[in-house]
Coordinates of C-alpha atoms and ligand atoms in Angstrom, one line a residue:
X210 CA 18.2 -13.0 1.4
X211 CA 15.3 -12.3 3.3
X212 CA 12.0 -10.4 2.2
X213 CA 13.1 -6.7 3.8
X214 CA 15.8 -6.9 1.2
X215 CA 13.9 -8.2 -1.7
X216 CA 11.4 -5.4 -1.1
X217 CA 14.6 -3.0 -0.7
X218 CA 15.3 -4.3 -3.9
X219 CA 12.1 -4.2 -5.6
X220 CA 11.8 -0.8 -4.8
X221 CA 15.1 0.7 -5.3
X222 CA 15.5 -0.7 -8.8
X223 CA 12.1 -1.1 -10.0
X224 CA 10.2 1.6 -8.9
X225 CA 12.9 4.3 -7.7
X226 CA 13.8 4.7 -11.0
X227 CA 10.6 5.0 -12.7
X228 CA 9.4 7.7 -9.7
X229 CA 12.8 9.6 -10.4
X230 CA 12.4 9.9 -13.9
X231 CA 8.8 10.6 -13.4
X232 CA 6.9 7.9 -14.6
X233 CA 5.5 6.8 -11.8
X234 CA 2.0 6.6 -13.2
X235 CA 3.1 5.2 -16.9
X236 CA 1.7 2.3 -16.7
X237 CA 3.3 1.0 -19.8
X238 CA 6.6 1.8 -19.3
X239 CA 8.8 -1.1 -19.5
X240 CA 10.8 -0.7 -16.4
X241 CA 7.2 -1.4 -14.5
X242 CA 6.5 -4.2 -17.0
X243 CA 9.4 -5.9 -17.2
X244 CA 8.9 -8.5 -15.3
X245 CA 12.3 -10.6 -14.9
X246 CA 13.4 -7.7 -13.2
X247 CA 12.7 -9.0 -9.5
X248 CA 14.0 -12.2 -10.4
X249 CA 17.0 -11.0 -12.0
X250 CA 18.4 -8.8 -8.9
X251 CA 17.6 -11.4 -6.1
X252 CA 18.9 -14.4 -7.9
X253 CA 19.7 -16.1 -4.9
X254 CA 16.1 -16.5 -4.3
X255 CA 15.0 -20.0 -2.9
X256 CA 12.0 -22.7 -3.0
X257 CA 9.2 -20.7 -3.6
X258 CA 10.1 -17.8 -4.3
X259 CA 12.4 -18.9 -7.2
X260 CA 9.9 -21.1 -8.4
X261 CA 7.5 -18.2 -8.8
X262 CA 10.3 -16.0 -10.5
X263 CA 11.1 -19.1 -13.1
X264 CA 8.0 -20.5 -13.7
X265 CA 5.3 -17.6 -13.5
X266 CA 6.9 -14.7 -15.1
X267 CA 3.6 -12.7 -15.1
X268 CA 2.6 -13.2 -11.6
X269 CA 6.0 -11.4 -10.6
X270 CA 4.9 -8.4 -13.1
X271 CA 1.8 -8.4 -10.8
X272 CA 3.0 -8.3 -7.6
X273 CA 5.9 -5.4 -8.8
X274 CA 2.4 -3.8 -9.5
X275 CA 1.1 -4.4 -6.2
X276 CA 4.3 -3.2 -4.8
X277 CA 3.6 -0.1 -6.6
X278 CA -0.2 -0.1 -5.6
X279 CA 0.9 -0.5 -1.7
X280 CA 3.6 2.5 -1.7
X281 CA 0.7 4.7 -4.0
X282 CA -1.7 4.3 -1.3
X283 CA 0.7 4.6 1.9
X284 CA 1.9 8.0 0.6
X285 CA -1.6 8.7 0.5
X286 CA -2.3 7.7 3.8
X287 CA 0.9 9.2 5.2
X288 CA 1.0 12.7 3.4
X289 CA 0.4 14.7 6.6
X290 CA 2.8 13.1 8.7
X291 CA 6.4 13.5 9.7
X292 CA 7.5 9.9 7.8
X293 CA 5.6 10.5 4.5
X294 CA 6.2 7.2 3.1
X295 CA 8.7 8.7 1.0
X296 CA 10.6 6.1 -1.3
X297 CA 13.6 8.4 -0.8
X298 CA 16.8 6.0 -1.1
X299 CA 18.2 7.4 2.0
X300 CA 14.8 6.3 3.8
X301 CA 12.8 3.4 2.6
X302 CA 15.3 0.6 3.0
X303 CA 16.2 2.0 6.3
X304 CA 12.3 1.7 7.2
X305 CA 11.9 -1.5 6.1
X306 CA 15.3 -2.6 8.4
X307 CA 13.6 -1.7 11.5
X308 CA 11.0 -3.3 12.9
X309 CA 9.0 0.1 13.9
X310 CA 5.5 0.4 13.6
X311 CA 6.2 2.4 10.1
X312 CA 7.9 -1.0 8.6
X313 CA 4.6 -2.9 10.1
X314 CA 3.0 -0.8 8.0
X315 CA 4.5 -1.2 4.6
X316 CA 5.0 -4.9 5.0
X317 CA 1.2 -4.6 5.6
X318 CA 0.5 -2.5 2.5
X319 CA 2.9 -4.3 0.2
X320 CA 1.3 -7.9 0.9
X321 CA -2.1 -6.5 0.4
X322 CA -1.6 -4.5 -2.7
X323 CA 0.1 -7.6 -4.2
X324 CA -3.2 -9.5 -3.1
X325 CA -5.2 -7.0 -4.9
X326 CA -2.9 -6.8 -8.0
X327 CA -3.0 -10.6 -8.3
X328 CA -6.6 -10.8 -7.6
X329 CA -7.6 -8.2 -10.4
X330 CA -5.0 -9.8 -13.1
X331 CA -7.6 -12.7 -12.6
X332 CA -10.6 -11.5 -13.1
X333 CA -8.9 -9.2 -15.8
X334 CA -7.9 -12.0 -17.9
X335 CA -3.9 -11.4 -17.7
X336 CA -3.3 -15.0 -16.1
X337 CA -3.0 -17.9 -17.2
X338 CA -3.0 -19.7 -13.9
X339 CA -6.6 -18.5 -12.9
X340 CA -9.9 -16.4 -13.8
X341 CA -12.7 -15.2 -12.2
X342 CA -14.2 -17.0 -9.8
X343 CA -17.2 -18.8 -10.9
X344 CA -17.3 -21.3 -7.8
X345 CA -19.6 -19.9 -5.6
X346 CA -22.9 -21.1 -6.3
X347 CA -26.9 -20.9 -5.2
X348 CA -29.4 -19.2 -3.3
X349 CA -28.4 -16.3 -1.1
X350 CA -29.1 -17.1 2.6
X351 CA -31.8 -14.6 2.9
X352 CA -33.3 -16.1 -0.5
X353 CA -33.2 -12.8 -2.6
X354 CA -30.9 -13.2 -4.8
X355 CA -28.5 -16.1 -6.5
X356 CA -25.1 -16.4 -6.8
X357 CA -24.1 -15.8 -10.3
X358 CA -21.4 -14.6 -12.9
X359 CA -17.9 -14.3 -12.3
X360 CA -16.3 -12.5 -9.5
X361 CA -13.3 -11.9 -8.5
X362 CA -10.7 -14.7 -7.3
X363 CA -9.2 -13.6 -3.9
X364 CA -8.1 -17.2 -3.2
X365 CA -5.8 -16.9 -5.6
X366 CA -4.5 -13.4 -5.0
X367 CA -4.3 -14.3 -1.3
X368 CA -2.6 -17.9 -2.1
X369 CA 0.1 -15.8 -4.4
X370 CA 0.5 -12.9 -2.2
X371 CA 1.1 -15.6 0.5
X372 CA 3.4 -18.0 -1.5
X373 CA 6.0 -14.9 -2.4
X374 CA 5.6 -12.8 0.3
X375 CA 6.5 -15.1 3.1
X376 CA 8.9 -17.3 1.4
X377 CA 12.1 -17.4 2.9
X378 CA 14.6 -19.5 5.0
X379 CA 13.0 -22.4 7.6
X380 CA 16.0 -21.7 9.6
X381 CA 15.0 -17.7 10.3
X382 CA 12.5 -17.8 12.3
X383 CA 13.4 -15.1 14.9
X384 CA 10.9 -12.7 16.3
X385 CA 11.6 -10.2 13.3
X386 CA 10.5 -12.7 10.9
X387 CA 7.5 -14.1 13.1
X388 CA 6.4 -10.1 12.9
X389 CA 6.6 -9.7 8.9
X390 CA 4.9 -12.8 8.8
X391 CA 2.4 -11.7 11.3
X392 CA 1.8 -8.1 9.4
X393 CA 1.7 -10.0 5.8
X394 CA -1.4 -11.7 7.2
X395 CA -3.0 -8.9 8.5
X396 CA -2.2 -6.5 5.3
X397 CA -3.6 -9.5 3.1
X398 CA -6.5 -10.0 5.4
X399 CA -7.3 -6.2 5.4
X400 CA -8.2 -7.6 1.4
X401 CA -9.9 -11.1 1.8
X402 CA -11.9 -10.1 4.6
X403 CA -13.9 -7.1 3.2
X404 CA -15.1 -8.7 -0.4
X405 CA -17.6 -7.0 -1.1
X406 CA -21.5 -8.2 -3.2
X407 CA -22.3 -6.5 -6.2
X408 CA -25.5 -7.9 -8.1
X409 CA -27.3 -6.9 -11.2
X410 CA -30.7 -7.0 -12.0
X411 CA -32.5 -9.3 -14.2
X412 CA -36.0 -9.0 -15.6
X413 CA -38.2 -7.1 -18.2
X414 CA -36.9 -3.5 -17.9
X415 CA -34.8 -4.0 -15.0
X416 CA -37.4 -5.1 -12.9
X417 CA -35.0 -7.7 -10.6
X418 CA -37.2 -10.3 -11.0
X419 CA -34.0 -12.0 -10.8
X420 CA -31.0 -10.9 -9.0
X421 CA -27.3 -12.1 -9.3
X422 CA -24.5 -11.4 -7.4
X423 CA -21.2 -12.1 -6.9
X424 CA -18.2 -10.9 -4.7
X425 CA -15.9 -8.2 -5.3
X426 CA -12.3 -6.7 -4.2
X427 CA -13.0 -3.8 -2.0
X428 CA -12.1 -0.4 -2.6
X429 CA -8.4 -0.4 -2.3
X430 CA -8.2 3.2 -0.4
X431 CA -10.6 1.5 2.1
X432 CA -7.9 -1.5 2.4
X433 CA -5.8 1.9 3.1
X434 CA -8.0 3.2 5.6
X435 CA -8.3 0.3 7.4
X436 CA -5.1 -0.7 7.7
X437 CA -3.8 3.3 9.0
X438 CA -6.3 2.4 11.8
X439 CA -4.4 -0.6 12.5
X440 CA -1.3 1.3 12.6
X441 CA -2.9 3.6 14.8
X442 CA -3.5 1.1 17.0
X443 CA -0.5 -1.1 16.6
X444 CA 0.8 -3.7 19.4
X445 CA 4.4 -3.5 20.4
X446 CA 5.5 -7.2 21.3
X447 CA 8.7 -9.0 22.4
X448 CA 10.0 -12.6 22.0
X449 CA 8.5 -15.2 24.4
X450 CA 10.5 -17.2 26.9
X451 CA 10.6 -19.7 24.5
X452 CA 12.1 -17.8 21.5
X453 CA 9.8 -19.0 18.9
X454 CA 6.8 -17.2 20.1
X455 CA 6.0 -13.2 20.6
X456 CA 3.9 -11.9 23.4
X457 CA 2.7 -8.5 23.9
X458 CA 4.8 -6.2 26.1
X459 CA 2.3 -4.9 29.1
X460 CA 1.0 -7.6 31.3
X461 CA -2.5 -6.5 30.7
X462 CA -2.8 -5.7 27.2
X463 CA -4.7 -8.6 25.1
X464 CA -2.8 -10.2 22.5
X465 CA -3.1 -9.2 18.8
X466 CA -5.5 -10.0 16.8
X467 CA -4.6 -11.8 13.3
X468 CA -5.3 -8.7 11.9
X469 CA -3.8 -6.3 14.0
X470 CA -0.3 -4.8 13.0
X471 CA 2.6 -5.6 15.8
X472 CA 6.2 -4.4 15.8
X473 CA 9.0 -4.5 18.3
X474 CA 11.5 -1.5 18.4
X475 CA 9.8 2.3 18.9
X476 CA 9.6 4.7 16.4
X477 CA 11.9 7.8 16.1
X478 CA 10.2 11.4 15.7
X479 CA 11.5 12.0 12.2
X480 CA 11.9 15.2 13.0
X481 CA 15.7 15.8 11.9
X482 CA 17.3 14.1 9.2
X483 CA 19.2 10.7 10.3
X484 CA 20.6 8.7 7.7
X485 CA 20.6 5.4 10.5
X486 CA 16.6 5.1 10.9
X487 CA 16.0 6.6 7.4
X488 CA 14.9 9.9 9.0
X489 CA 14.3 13.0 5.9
X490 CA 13.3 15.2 8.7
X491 CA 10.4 18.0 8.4
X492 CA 12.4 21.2 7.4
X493 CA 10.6 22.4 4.4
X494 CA 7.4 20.3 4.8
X495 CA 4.3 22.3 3.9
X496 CA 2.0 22.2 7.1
X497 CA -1.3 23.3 8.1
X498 CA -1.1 26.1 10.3
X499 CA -5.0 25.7 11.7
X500 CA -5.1 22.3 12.4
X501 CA -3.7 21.0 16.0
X502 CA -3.8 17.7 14.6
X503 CA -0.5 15.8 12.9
X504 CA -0.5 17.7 10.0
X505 CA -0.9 21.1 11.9
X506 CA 2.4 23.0 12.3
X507 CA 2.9 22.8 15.9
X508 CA 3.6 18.9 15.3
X509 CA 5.1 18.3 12.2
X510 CA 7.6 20.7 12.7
X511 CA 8.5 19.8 15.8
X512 CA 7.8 22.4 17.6
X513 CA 10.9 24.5 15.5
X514 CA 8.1 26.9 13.8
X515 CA 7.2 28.1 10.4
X516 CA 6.9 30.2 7.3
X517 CA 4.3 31.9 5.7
X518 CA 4.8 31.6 1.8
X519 CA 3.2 33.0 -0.8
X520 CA 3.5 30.8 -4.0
X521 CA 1.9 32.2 -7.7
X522 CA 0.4 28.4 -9.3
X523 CA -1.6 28.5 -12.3
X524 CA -4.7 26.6 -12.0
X525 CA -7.0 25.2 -14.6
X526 CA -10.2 28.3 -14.3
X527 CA -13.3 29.4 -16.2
X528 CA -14.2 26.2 -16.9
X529 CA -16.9 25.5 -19.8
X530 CA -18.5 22.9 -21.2
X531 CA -18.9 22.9 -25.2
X532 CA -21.4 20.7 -26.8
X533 CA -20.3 18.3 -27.8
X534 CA -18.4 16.9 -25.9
X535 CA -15.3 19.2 -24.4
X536 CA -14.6 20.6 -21.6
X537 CA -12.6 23.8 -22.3
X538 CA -10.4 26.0 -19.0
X539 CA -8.3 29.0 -19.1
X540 CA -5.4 29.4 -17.0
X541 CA -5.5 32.0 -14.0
X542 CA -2.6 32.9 -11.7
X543 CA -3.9 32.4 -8.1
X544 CA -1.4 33.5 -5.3
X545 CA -1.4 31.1 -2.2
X546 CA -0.3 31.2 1.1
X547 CA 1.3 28.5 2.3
X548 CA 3.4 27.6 5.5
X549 CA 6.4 25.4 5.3
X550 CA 8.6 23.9 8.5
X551 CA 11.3 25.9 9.2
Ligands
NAG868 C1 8.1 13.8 2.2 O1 9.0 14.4 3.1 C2 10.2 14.8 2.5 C3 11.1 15.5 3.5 O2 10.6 15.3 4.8 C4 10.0 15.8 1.3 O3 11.2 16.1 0.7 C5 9.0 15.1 0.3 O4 8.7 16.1 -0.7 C6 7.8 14.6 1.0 N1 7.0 13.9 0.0 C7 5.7 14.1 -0.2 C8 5.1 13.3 -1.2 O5 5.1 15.0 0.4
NAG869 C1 -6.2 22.5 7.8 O1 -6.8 21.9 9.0 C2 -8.1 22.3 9.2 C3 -8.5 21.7 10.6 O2 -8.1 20.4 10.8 C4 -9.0 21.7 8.1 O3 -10.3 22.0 8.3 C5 -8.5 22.3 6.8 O4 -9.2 21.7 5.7 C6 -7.0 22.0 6.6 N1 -6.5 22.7 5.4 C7 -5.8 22.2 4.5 C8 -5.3 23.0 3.4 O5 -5.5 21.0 4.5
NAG870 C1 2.0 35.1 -11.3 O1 2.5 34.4 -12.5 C2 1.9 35.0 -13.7 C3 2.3 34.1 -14.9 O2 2.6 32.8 -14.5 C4 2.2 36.4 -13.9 O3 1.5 36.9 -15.0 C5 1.8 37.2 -12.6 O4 2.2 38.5 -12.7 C6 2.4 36.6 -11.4 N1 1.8 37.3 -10.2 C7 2.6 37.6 -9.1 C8 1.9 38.3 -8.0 O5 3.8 37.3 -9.0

């Protein structure tokens, strides 16, 4: 069983269920928590993998969580465009078949959300494998400040991400695989490259007569950002002559960087529903009728036009602050005008 169809699986009966039922964002709820559930549905797991699923229960409960954290932010990222990122049975798996620049992207996302997950569960105490990180020690190059307290251990999360991600079968190493391993890397680097340095002061009053610092996951929505850009900007590459390498197709074009996304097969439009590349189509999709970029209506529907709606939402209105310490709203009716894909 190779990763596309563990994540297939992770997805369709780990988080599917939860979204459908609408608890995507209940945290406790034990379908999220559970952690044997991974393990359980790919039992024919191997090496690593198998290890991590019998051994380190609570790791696995941490990367379902990055899993989760991954598809969050690539819906984000994705909300304006023809493929949302929606986890849509009759989509994501197909996604995640292909080898498009949309599956280069959710590998990406997946293997740095788990990173991230991993990473906090350190620092947040919910290991038992690792804490903070209180290795990194002495005077800042520039003298200012000292290394000091405990911050957070991306070794780990990286080593972990790494260890189930991109376990799987010596024997498959075809150009597919050498791509998911290649955008693994990139979506975990998109993490360990961009710690960040927070400090607090020390001193009478906060004076900073002595400073302390220490390093910090980044902002995961930037790890988001970042790695859209990518996907912006993603390499389309082909086997090499001798099988076991891939090469960029374009006789000029520079190969990738480690932290560049690749893929091998073009995307379709998305534009009409196609159950055999996981295509919803954009009928219905709400668009932006003044914007000419992908979001605007010319593009994401196709070119087929649109509707102008108007929809009645309550909103939360009249606001007010009452001491102490509530904030009190009244609903209002507001009508909107919206335009949808026909
Ligand atoms: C994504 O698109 C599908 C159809 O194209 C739509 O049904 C769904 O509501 C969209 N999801 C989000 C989060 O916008
Ligand atoms: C629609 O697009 C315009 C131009 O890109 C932008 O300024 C505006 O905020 C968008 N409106 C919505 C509702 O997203
Ligand atoms: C909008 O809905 C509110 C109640 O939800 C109702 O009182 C109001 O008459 C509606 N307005 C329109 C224009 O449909």
């Amino acid at each position: 069983m190779d990763l596309k169809m563990i994540l297939v699986v992770v997805f369709f009966f780990l988080i599917c269920p939860v979204n459908i039922i609408g608890l995507w964002w209940a945290v406790g709820s034990p379908l999220v928590l559970d952690p044997t559930r991974i393990c359980r549905k790919t039992r024919r797991l191997r090496g690593k993998q198998a290890e991590i699923c019998q051994n380190e229960p609570e790791v696995v409960r941490e990367v379902a969580k990055g899993a989760q954290i991954g598809t969050v932010e690539c819906q984000f990222q994705f909300r304006h465009r023809r493929w949302n990122c929606s986890t849509s049975r009759r989509s994501f798996g197909k996604v995640l078949m292909q080898d498009i620049r949309e599956t280069a992207f959710l590998n990406a996302i997946t293997a740095a959300g788990v990173t991230f997950a991993v990473t906090q569960a350190c620092s947040a105490g919910h290991l038992l494998q690792c804490t903070c990180d209180r290795s990194i020690k002495g005077i800042s190059t520039d003298g200012d400040w000292e290394w000091g307290g405990c911050g957070d251990n991306i070794d780990f999360g990286y080593k972990k991400s790494r260890e189930f991600m991109d376990a799987r079968d010596k024997k498959g190493s075809d150009v597919k695989t050498l791509i998911l391993l290649h955008n693994n890397e990139a979506g975990r680097i998109a993490v360990k490259n961009y710690m960040r340095t927070e400090c607090k002061c020390h001193g009478l009053s906060g004076s900073c007569t002595l400073k302390t610092c220490w390093r910090k996951l980044p902002i995961f929505r930037d790890v988001g950002d970042r790695l859209k850009e990518k996907f912006d900007g993603a390499a389309k590459v082909m086997a090499g002559n001798d099988g076991l390498s891939i090469i960029p197709v374009g006789a000029t074009i520079k190969p990738p960087a480690k932290d560049d996304l690749i893929y091998s097969e073009d995307s379709p439009d998305f534009c009409e529903p196609n159950k055999k590349v996981g295509s919803l189509g954009t009928h219905g999709r709400e668009c932006n009728h003044t914007s000419q970029g992908v979001g605007g209506c010319e593009l994401l529907c196709c070119s087929r036009g649109y509707e102008k709606l108007q929809q009645n939402i309550t909103e939360n209105c009249r606001c007010r602050f009452i001491w102490c310490c509530e904030v009190v709203c009244d609903t209002c009716a507001v009508l909107k005008t919206i335009f949808r894909c026909l």
